[in-house]
mmCIF file of C-alpha atoms in Angstrom:
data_model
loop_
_atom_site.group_PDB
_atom_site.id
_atom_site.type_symbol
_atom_site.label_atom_id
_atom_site.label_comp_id
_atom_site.label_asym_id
_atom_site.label_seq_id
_atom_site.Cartn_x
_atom_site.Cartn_y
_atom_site.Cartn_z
ATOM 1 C CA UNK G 1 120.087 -32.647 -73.387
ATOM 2 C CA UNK G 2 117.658 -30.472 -74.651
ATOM 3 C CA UNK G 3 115.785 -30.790 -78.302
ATOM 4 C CA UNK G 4 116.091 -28.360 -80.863
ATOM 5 C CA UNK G 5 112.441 -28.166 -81.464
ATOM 6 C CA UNK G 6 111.888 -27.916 -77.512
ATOM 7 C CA UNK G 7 114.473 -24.847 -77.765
ATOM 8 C CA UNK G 8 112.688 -22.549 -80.205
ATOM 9 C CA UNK G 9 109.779 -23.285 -78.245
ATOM 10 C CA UNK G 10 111.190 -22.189 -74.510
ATOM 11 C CA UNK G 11 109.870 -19.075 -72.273
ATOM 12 C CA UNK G 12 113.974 -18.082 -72.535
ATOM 13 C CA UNK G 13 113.946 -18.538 -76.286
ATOM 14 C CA UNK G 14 110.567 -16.330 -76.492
ATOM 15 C CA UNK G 15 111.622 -14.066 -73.838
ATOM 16 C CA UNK G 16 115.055 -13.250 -75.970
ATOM 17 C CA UNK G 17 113.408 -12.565 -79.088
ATOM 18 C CA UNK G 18 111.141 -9.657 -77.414
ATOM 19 C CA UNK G 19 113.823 -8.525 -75.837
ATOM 20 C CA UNK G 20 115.006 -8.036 -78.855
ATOM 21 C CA UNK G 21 112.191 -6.455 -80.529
ATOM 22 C CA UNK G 22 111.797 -9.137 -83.033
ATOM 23 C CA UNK G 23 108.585 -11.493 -84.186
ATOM 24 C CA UNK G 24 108.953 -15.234 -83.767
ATOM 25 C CA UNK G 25 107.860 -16.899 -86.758
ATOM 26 C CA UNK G 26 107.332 -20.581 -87.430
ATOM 27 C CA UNK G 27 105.986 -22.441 -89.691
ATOM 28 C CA UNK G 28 104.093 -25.599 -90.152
ATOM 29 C CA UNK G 29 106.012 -28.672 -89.822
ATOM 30 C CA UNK G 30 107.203 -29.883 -92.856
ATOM 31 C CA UNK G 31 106.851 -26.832 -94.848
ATOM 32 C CA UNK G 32 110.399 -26.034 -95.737
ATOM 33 C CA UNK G 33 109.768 -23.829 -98.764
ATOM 34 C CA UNK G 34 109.281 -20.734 -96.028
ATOM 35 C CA UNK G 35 112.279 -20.809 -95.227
ATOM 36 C CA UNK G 36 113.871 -21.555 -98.400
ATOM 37 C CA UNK G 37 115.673 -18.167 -99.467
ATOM 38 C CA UNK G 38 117.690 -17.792 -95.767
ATOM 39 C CA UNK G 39 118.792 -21.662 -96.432
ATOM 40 C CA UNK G 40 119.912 -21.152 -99.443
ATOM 41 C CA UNK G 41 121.485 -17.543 -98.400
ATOM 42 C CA UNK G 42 123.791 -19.348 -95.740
ATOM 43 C CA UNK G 43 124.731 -21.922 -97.794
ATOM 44 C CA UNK G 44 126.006 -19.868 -100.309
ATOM 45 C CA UNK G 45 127.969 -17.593 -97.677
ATOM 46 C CA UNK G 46 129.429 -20.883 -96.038
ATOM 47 C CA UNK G 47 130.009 -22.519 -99.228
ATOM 48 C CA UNK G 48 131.892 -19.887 -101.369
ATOM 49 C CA UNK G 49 132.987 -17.636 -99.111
ATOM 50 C CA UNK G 50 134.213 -18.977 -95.400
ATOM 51 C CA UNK G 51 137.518 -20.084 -94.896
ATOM 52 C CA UNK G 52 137.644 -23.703 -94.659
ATOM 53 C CA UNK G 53 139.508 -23.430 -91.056
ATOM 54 C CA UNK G 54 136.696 -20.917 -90.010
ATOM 55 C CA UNK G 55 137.454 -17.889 -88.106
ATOM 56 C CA UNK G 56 140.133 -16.208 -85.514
ATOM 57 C CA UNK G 57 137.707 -15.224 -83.629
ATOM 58 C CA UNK G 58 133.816 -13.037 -83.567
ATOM 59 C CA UNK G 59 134.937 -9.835 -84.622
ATOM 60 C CA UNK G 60 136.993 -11.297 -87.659
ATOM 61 C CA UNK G 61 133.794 -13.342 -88.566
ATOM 62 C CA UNK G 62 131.357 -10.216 -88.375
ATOM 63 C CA UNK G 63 133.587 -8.294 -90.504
ATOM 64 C CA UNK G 64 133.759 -10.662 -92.951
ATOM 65 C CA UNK G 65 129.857 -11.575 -93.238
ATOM 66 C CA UNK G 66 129.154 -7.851 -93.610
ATOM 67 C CA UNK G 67 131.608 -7.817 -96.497
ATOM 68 C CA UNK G 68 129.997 -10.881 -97.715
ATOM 69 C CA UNK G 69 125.877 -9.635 -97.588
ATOM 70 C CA UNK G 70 126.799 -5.833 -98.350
ATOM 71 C CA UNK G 71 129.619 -6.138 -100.599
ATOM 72 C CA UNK G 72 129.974 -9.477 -102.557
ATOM 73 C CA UNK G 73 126.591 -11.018 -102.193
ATOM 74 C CA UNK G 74 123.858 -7.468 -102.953
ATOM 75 C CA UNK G 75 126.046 -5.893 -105.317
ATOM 76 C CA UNK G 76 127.873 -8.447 -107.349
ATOM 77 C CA UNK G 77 126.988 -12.016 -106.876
ATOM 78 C CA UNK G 78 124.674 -12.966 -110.006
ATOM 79 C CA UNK G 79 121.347 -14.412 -108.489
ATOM 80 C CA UNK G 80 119.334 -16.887 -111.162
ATOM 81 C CA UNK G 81 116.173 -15.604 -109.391
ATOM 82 C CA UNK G 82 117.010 -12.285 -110.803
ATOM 83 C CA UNK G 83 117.749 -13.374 -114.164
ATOM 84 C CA UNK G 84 121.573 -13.758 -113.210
ATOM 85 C CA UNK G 85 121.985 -10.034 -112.077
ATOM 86 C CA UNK G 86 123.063 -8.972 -108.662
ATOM 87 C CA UNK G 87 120.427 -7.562 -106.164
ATOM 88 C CA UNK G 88 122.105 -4.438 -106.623
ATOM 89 C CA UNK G 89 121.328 -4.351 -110.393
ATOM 90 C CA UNK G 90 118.142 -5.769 -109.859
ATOM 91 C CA UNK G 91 116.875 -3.117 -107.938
ATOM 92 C CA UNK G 92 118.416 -0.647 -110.372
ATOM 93 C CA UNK G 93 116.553 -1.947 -113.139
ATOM 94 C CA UNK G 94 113.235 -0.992 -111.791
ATOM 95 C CA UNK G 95 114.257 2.572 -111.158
ATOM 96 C CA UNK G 96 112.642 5.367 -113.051
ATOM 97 C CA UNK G 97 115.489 6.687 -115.965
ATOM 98 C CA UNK G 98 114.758 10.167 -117.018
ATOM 99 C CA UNK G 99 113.459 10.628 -120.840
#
């Protein structure tokens, strides 16, 4: 059985993420806060918007998380961070309105 912790440190694990052409990242142990935002991102999408049987099968469940991040959760989803508005609006709010 192999650890979690032992996992995210393997060659394989290390080798896939440059393969990849991404940056591992970890922090120090016990500082949850880093990681914080992506938590609470996935348990939003789990929470209010996967079926409580789960999927049919992969391409069903990528469909439906790119409707989720791209549709429900950036454009319309209030956010308290943002003062309850959606990413979306957010963003729009710091955009430069002609005079």
């Amino acid at each position: 059985m192999i650890q979690i912790k032992d996992f995210y440190t393997s060659p394989a694990f290390a080798d896939a993420i440059v393969k990849c052409n991404m940056t591992h990242s970890m922090s120090t142990k016990g500082n949850y806060w880093d990681n914080a935002p992506t938590e609470r991102l996935f348990r939003s999408f789990k929470t209010e918007w996967v079926p409580k049987l789960g999927y049919e099968n992969i391409h069903e469940a990528n469909t439906d998380l790119a409707r989720y991040l791209l549709g429900y959760y950036s454009q319309i989803r209030p956010h308290s961070f943002n003062n309850y508005l959606s990413p979306a609006k957010k963003n729009d709010s710091f955009l430069i309105k002609p005079s």
